[in-house]
GROMACS .gro file of C-alpha atoms in nm:
model
  188
    1ALA     CA    1   0.000   0.000   0.000
    2HIS     CA    2   0.120   0.349  -0.082
    3LEU     CA    3   0.151   0.568   0.227
    4ARG     CA    4   0.122   0.945   0.215
    5PRO     CA    5   0.396   1.141   0.394
    6ASN     CA    6   0.301   1.290   0.728
    7PRO     CA    7   0.281   1.671   0.673
    8VAL     CA    8   0.322   1.739   1.045
    9ALA     CA    9   0.649   1.544   1.046
   10ARG     CA   10   0.757   1.748   0.744
   11VAL     CA   11   0.699   2.076   0.934
   12ASP     CA   12   0.898   1.941   1.225
   13THR     CA   13   1.179   1.824   0.994
   14LEU     CA   14   1.196   2.157   0.809
   15ALA     CA   15   1.198   2.355   1.131
   16HIS     CA   16   1.478   2.145   1.281
   17ARG     CA   17   1.685   2.131   0.963
   18CYS     CA   18   1.673   2.504   0.910
   19PRO     CA   19   1.601   2.701   1.228
   20SER     CA   20   1.575   3.024   1.029
   21PHE     CA   21   1.264   2.892   0.851
   22SER     CA   22   0.979   3.129   0.931
   23MET     CA   23   0.629   3.002   1.001
   24ALA     CA   24   0.512   3.171   0.679
   25GLU     CA   25   0.773   2.974   0.482
   26LEU     CA   26   0.657   2.657   0.652
   27CYS     CA   27   0.297   2.740   0.553
   28ASN     CA   28   0.404   2.787   0.192
   29ASN     CA   29   0.602   2.463   0.192
   30VAL     CA   30   0.348   2.245   0.370
   31GLY     CA   31   0.038   2.401   0.219
   32ALA     CA   32  -0.252   2.608   0.342
   33SER     CA   33  -0.473   2.301   0.382
   34LEU     CA   34  -0.274   2.183   0.683
   35LEU     CA   35  -0.238   2.522   0.845
   36ALA     CA   36  -0.562   2.693   0.739
   37CYS     CA   37  -0.679   2.700   1.098
   38PHE     CA   38  -0.361   2.881   1.202
   39ASN     CA   39  -0.283   3.237   1.116
   40CYS     CA   40   0.075   3.165   1.007
   41ASN     CA   41   0.231   3.497   1.095
   42GLY     CA   42  -0.044   3.641   1.314
   43GLN     CA   43  -0.151   3.880   1.039
   44GLY     CA   44  -0.416   3.904   0.771
   45ASP     CA   45  -0.325   3.915   0.404
   46ASP     CA   46  -0.271   4.291   0.421
   47GLY     CA   47  -0.053   4.281   0.735
   48VAL     CA   48  -0.332   4.364   0.982
   49SER     CA   49  -0.304   4.163   1.302
   50ILE     CA   50  -0.604   3.934   1.352
   51VAL     CA   51  -0.625   3.833   1.717
   52ASP     CA   52  -0.988   3.835   1.829
   53ASP     CA   53  -1.346   3.838   1.701
   54LYS     CA   54  -1.368   4.217   1.712
   55ALA     CA   55  -1.051   4.251   1.503
   56VAL     CA   56  -1.171   3.984   1.258
   57MET     CA   57  -1.504   4.169   1.215
   58SER     CA   58  -1.333   4.503   1.167
   59HIS     CA   59  -1.095   4.357   0.909
   60MET     CA   60  -1.385   4.187   0.727
   61LYS     CA   61  -1.585   4.512   0.718
   62GLU     CA   62  -1.288   4.694   0.565
   63ARG     CA   63  -1.247   4.421   0.304
   64LEU     CA   64  -1.618   4.421   0.218
   65VAL     CA   65  -1.630   4.797   0.168
   66LYS     CA   66  -1.337   4.764  -0.075
   67GLY     CA   67  -1.478   4.445  -0.228
   68ILE     CA   68  -1.386   4.077  -0.221
   69ALA     CA   69  -1.353   3.899  -0.556
   70VAL     CA   70  -1.502   3.549  -0.578
   71THR     CA   71  -1.600   3.311  -0.855
   72LYS     CA   72  -1.977   3.263  -0.854
   73TYR     CA   73  -2.125   2.934  -0.974
   74SER     CA   74  -2.486   2.919  -1.089
   75ARG     CA   75  -2.741   2.677  -1.231
   76SER     CA   76  -2.824   2.911  -1.515
   77SER     CA   77  -2.491   3.061  -1.628
   78SER     CA   78  -2.123   2.986  -1.655
   79PRO     CA   79  -1.891   3.075  -1.364
   80LYS     CA   80  -1.810   3.444  -1.337
   81ILE     CA   81  -1.599   3.660  -1.115
   82ILE     CA   82  -1.809   3.890  -0.902
   83THR     CA   83  -1.726   4.119  -0.613
   84LEU     CA   84  -1.890   4.089  -0.271
   85LYS     CA   85  -1.938   4.438  -0.128
   86SER     CA   86  -2.101   4.616   0.160
   87ASP     CA   87  -2.221   4.967   0.233
   88GLU     CA   88  -2.005   5.183   0.465
   89ASP     CA   89  -2.217   5.088   0.771
   90CYS     CA   90  -2.187   4.720   0.680
   91THR     CA   91  -2.561   4.658   0.708
   92GLU     CA   92  -2.618   4.539   0.350
   93LEU     CA   93  -2.442   4.297   0.120
   94PHE     CA   94  -2.448   4.355  -0.255
   95PHE     CA   95  -2.266   4.230  -0.561
   96GLU     CA   96  -2.075   4.384  -0.851
   97HIS     CA   97  -1.953   4.249  -1.182
   98LYS     CA   98  -1.700   4.450  -1.381
   99GLY     CA   99  -1.754   4.753  -1.157
  100ALA     CA  100  -2.133   4.770  -1.193
  101ARG     CA  101  -2.409   4.645  -0.962
  102PHE     CA  102  -2.486   4.282  -1.038
  103GLU     CA  103  -2.828   4.125  -0.988
  104ASP     CA  104  -2.919   3.798  -1.156
  105GLY     CA  105  -3.209   3.654  -0.959
  106GLU     CA  106  -2.971   3.507  -0.701
  107CYS     CA  107  -2.750   3.805  -0.630
  108ASP     CA  108  -2.944   4.099  -0.496
  109THR     CA  109  -2.897   4.346  -0.211
  110PHE     CA  110  -2.943   4.167   0.120
  111LYS     CA  111  -2.959   4.289   0.478
  112LEU     CA  112  -2.675   4.121   0.667
  113ALA     CA  113  -2.919   4.027   0.944
  114LEU     CA  114  -3.105   3.805   0.695
  115CYS     CA  115  -2.799   3.622   0.562
  116GLY     CA  116  -2.607   3.310   0.651
  117ILE     CA  117  -2.304   3.124   0.526
  118ARG     CA  118  -2.191   2.764   0.519
  119ARG     CA  119  -1.887   2.581   0.396
  120ALA     CA  120  -1.905   2.369   0.082
  121THR     CA  121  -1.813   2.076   0.306
  122ASP     CA  122  -2.114   2.129   0.536
  123PRO     CA  123  -2.423   1.911   0.480
  124ASP     CA  124  -2.657   2.024   0.204
  125PRO     CA  125  -2.987   2.116   0.378
  126ASP     CA  126  -3.180   1.997   0.071
  127VAL     CA  127  -3.003   1.660   0.038
  128LYS     CA  128  -2.870   1.562   0.380
  129HIS     CA  129  -2.637   1.283   0.266
  130PHE     CA  130  -2.445   1.523   0.036
  131ALA     CA  131  -2.225   1.821   0.118
  132GLY     CA  132  -2.235   2.174  -0.021
  133SER     CA  133  -2.496   2.235  -0.289
  134LYS     CA  134  -2.600   2.071  -0.614
  135VAL     CA  135  -2.448   2.362  -0.807
  136LEU     CA  136  -2.107   2.317  -0.644
  137ARG     CA  137  -2.121   1.936  -0.670
  138ASP     CA  138  -2.194   1.969  -1.044
  139ASN     CA  139  -1.928   2.235  -1.113
  140LEU     CA  140  -1.644   2.203  -0.867
  141ASP     CA  141  -1.365   1.950  -0.832
  142PRO     CA  142  -1.413   1.791  -0.487
  143ASN     CA  143  -1.047   1.866  -0.412
  144ARG     CA  144  -1.141   2.235  -0.424
  145ALA     CA  145  -1.433   2.211  -0.179
  146LEU     CA  146  -1.241   2.383   0.102
  147GLU     CA  147  -1.202   2.687  -0.123
  148ALA     CA  148  -1.580   2.723  -0.161
  149PHE     CA  149  -1.876   2.842   0.044
  150ILE     CA  150  -2.245   2.914   0.006
  151LEU     CA  151  -2.396   3.249   0.101
  152GLU     CA  152  -2.758   3.213   0.208
  153GLY     CA  153  -2.998   3.499   0.158
  154PRO     CA  154  -3.367   3.546   0.232
  155ASN     CA  155  -3.624   3.318   0.066
  156LYS     CA  156  -3.379   3.026   0.034
  157VAL     CA  157  -3.152   3.215  -0.208
  158THR     CA  158  -2.809   3.056  -0.229
  159ILE     CA  159  -2.501   3.204  -0.387
  160ASN     CA  160  -2.226   2.950  -0.455
  161CYS     CA  161  -1.878   3.102  -0.434
  162LYS     CA  162  -1.517   2.991  -0.464
  163VAL     CA  163  -1.194   3.176  -0.388
  164ASP     CA  164  -0.831   3.101  -0.467
  165SER     CA  165  -0.728   2.929  -0.145
  166GLU     CA  166  -0.858   2.741   0.156
  167LEU     CA  167  -0.710   3.005   0.384
  168GLU     CA  168  -0.895   3.285   0.202
  169ALA     CA  169  -1.223   3.089   0.219
  170ASP     CA  170  -1.170   3.029   0.589
  171ARG     CA  171  -1.114   3.401   0.653
  172ILE     CA  172  -1.424   3.498   0.455
  173ILE     CA  173  -1.643   3.233   0.620
  174ASN     CA  174  -1.532   3.323   0.970
  175GLY     CA  175  -1.565   3.696   0.901
  176PHE     CA  176  -1.916   3.659   0.759
  177LYS     CA  177  -2.027   3.436   1.047
  178LEU     CA  178  -1.926   3.704   1.295
  179LEU     CA  179  -2.083   3.987   1.089
  180PHE     CA  180  -2.410   3.797   1.037
  181LYS     CA  181  -2.430   3.710   1.408
  182ALA     CA  182  -2.370   4.073   1.509
  183ALA     CA  183  -2.623   4.202   1.255
  184LYS     CA  184  -2.887   3.956   1.378
  185SER     CA  185  -2.834   4.053   1.742
  186GLN     CA  186  -2.859   4.426   1.654
  187SER     CA  187  -3.182   4.375   1.461
  188GLN     CA  188  -3.360   4.213   1.758
   0.00000   0.00000   0.00000
Protein backbone atom coordinates (compact mmCIF):
# COMPACT_ATOMS: atom_id res chain seq x y z
CA ALA A 1 0.00 0.00 0.00
CA HIS A 2 1.20 3.49 -0.82
CA LEU A 3 1.51 5.68 2.27
CA ARG A 4 1.22 9.45 2.15
CA PRO A 5 3.96 11.41 3.94
CA ASN A 6 3.01 12.90 7.28
CA PRO A 7 2.81 16.71 6.73
CA VAL A 8 3.22 17.39 10.45
CA ALA A 9 6.49 15.44 10.46
CA ARG A 10 7.57 17.48 7.44
CA VAL A 11 6.99 20.76 9.34
CA ASP A 12 8.98 19.41 12.25
CA THR A 13 11.79 18.24 9.94
CA LEU A 14 11.96 21.57 8.09
CA ALA A 15 11.98 23.55 11.31
CA HIS A 16 14.78 21.45 12.81
CA ARG A 17 16.85 21.31 9.63
CA CYS A 18 16.73 25.04 9.10
CA PRO A 19 16.01 27.01 12.28
CA SER A 20 15.75 30.24 10.29
CA PHE A 21 12.64 28.92 8.51
CA SER A 22 9.79 31.29 9.31
CA MET A 23 6.29 30.02 10.01
CA ALA A 24 5.12 31.71 6.79
CA GLU A 25 7.73 29.74 4.82
CA LEU A 26 6.57 26.57 6.52
CA CYS A 27 2.97 27.40 5.53
CA ASN A 28 4.04 27.87 1.92
CA ASN A 29 6.02 24.63 1.92
CA VAL A 30 3.48 22.45 3.70
CA GLY A 31 0.38 24.01 2.19
CA ALA A 32 -2.52 26.08 3.42
CA SER A 33 -4.73 23.01 3.82
CA LEU A 34 -2.74 21.83 6.83
CA LEU A 35 -2.38 25.22 8.45
CA ALA A 36 -5.62 26.93 7.39
CA CYS A 37 -6.79 27.00 10.98
CA PHE A 38 -3.61 28.81 12.02
CA ASN A 39 -2.83 32.37 11.16
CA CYS A 40 0.75 31.65 10.07
CA ASN A 41 2.31 34.97 10.95
CA GLY A 42 -0.44 36.41 13.14
CA GLN A 43 -1.51 38.80 10.39
CA GLY A 44 -4.16 39.04 7.71
CA ASP A 45 -3.25 39.15 4.04
CA ASP A 46 -2.71 42.91 4.21
CA GLY A 47 -0.53 42.81 7.35
CA VAL A 48 -3.32 43.64 9.82
CA SER A 49 -3.04 41.63 13.02
CA ILE A 50 -6.04 39.34 13.52
CA VAL A 51 -6.25 38.33 17.17
CA ASP A 52 -9.88 38.35 18.29
CA ASP A 53 -13.46 38.38 17.01
CA LYS A 54 -13.68 42.17 17.12
CA ALA A 55 -10.51 42.51 15.03
CA VAL A 56 -11.71 39.84 12.58
CA MET A 57 -15.04 41.69 12.15
CA SER A 58 -13.33 45.03 11.67
CA HIS A 59 -10.95 43.57 9.09
CA MET A 60 -13.85 41.87 7.27
CA LYS A 61 -15.85 45.12 7.18
CA GLU A 62 -12.88 46.94 5.65
CA ARG A 63 -12.47 44.21 3.04
CA LEU A 64 -16.18 44.21 2.18
CA VAL A 65 -16.30 47.97 1.68
CA LYS A 66 -13.37 47.64 -0.75
CA GLY A 67 -14.78 44.45 -2.28
CA ILE A 68 -13.86 40.77 -2.21
CA ALA A 69 -13.53 38.99 -5.56
CA VAL A 70 -15.02 35.49 -5.78
CA THR A 71 -16.00 33.11 -8.55
CA LYS A 72 -19.77 32.63 -8.54
CA TYR A 73 -21.25 29.34 -9.74
CA SER A 74 -24.86 29.19 -10.89
CA ARG A 75 -27.41 26.77 -12.31
CA SER A 76 -28.24 29.11 -15.15
CA SER A 77 -24.91 30.61 -16.28
CA SER A 78 -21.23 29.86 -16.55
CA PRO A 79 -18.91 30.75 -13.64
CA LYS A 80 -18.10 34.44 -13.37
CA ILE A 81 -15.99 36.60 -11.15
CA ILE A 82 -18.09 38.90 -9.02
CA THR A 83 -17.26 41.19 -6.13
CA LEU A 84 -18.90 40.89 -2.71
CA LYS A 85 -19.38 44.38 -1.28
CA SER A 86 -21.01 46.16 1.60
CA ASP A 87 -22.21 49.67 2.33
CA GLU A 88 -20.05 51.83 4.65
CA ASP A 89 -22.17 50.88 7.71
CA CYS A 90 -21.87 47.20 6.80
CA THR A 91 -25.61 46.58 7.08
CA GLU A 92 -26.18 45.39 3.50
CA LEU A 93 -24.42 42.97 1.20
CA PHE A 94 -24.48 43.55 -2.55
CA PHE A 95 -22.66 42.30 -5.61
CA GLU A 96 -20.75 43.84 -8.51
CA HIS A 97 -19.53 42.49 -11.82
CA LYS A 98 -17.00 44.50 -13.81
CA GLY A 99 -17.54 47.53 -11.57
CA ALA A 100 -21.33 47.70 -11.93
CA ARG A 101 -24.09 46.45 -9.62
CA PHE A 102 -24.86 42.82 -10.38
CA GLU A 103 -28.28 41.25 -9.88
CA ASP A 104 -29.19 37.98 -11.56
CA GLY A 105 -32.09 36.54 -9.59
CA GLU A 106 -29.71 35.07 -7.01
CA CYS A 107 -27.50 38.05 -6.30
CA ASP A 108 -29.44 40.99 -4.96
CA THR A 109 -28.97 43.46 -2.11
CA PHE A 110 -29.43 41.67 1.20
CA LYS A 111 -29.59 42.89 4.78
CA LEU A 112 -26.75 41.21 6.67
CA ALA A 113 -29.19 40.27 9.44
CA LEU A 114 -31.05 38.05 6.95
CA CYS A 115 -27.99 36.22 5.62
CA GLY A 116 -26.07 33.10 6.51
CA ILE A 117 -23.04 31.24 5.26
CA ARG A 118 -21.91 27.64 5.19
CA ARG A 119 -18.87 25.81 3.96
CA ALA A 120 -19.05 23.69 0.82
CA THR A 121 -18.13 20.76 3.06
CA ASP A 122 -21.14 21.29 5.36
CA PRO A 123 -24.23 19.11 4.80
CA ASP A 124 -26.57 20.24 2.04
CA PRO A 125 -29.87 21.16 3.78
CA ASP A 126 -31.80 19.97 0.71
CA VAL A 127 -30.03 16.60 0.38
CA LYS A 128 -28.70 15.62 3.80
CA HIS A 129 -26.37 12.83 2.66
CA PHE A 130 -24.45 15.23 0.36
CA ALA A 131 -22.25 18.21 1.18
CA GLY A 132 -22.35 21.74 -0.21
CA SER A 133 -24.96 22.35 -2.89
CA LYS A 134 -26.00 20.71 -6.14
CA VAL A 135 -24.48 23.62 -8.07
CA LEU A 136 -21.07 23.17 -6.44
CA ARG A 137 -21.21 19.36 -6.70
CA ASP A 138 -21.94 19.69 -10.44
CA ASN A 139 -19.28 22.35 -11.13
CA LEU A 140 -16.44 22.03 -8.67
CA ASP A 141 -13.65 19.50 -8.32
CA PRO A 142 -14.13 17.91 -4.87
CA ASN A 143 -10.47 18.66 -4.12
CA ARG A 144 -11.41 22.35 -4.24
CA ALA A 145 -14.33 22.11 -1.79
CA LEU A 146 -12.41 23.83 1.02
CA GLU A 147 -12.02 26.87 -1.23
CA ALA A 148 -15.80 27.23 -1.61
CA PHE A 149 -18.76 28.42 0.44
CA ILE A 150 -22.45 29.14 0.06
CA LEU A 151 -23.96 32.49 1.01
CA GLU A 152 -27.58 32.13 2.08
CA GLY A 153 -29.98 34.99 1.58
CA PRO A 154 -33.67 35.46 2.32
CA ASN A 155 -36.24 33.18 0.66
CA LYS A 156 -33.79 30.26 0.34
CA VAL A 157 -31.52 32.15 -2.08
CA THR A 158 -28.09 30.56 -2.29
CA ILE A 159 -25.01 32.04 -3.87
CA ASN A 160 -22.26 29.50 -4.55
CA CYS A 161 -18.78 31.02 -4.34
CA LYS A 162 -15.17 29.91 -4.64
CA VAL A 163 -11.94 31.76 -3.88
CA ASP A 164 -8.31 31.01 -4.67
CA SER A 165 -7.28 29.29 -1.45
CA GLU A 166 -8.58 27.41 1.56
CA LEU A 167 -7.10 30.05 3.84
CA GLU A 168 -8.95 32.85 2.02
CA ALA A 169 -12.23 30.89 2.19
CA ASP A 170 -11.70 30.29 5.89
CA ARG A 171 -11.14 34.01 6.53
CA ILE A 172 -14.24 34.98 4.55
CA ILE A 173 -16.43 32.33 6.20
CA ASN A 174 -15.32 33.23 9.70
CA GLY A 175 -15.65 36.96 9.01
CA PHE A 176 -19.16 36.59 7.59
CA LYS A 177 -20.27 34.36 10.47
CA LEU A 178 -19.26 37.04 12.95
CA LEU A 179 -20.83 39.87 10.89
CA PHE A 180 -24.10 37.97 10.37
CA LYS A 181 -24.30 37.10 14.08
CA ALA A 182 -23.70 40.73 15.09
CA ALA A 183 -26.23 42.02 12.55
CA LYS A 184 -28.87 39.56 13.78
CA SER A 185 -28.34 40.53 17.42
CA GLN A 186 -28.59 44.26 16.54
CA SER A 187 -31.82 43.75 14.61
CA GLN A 188 -33.60 42.13 17.58
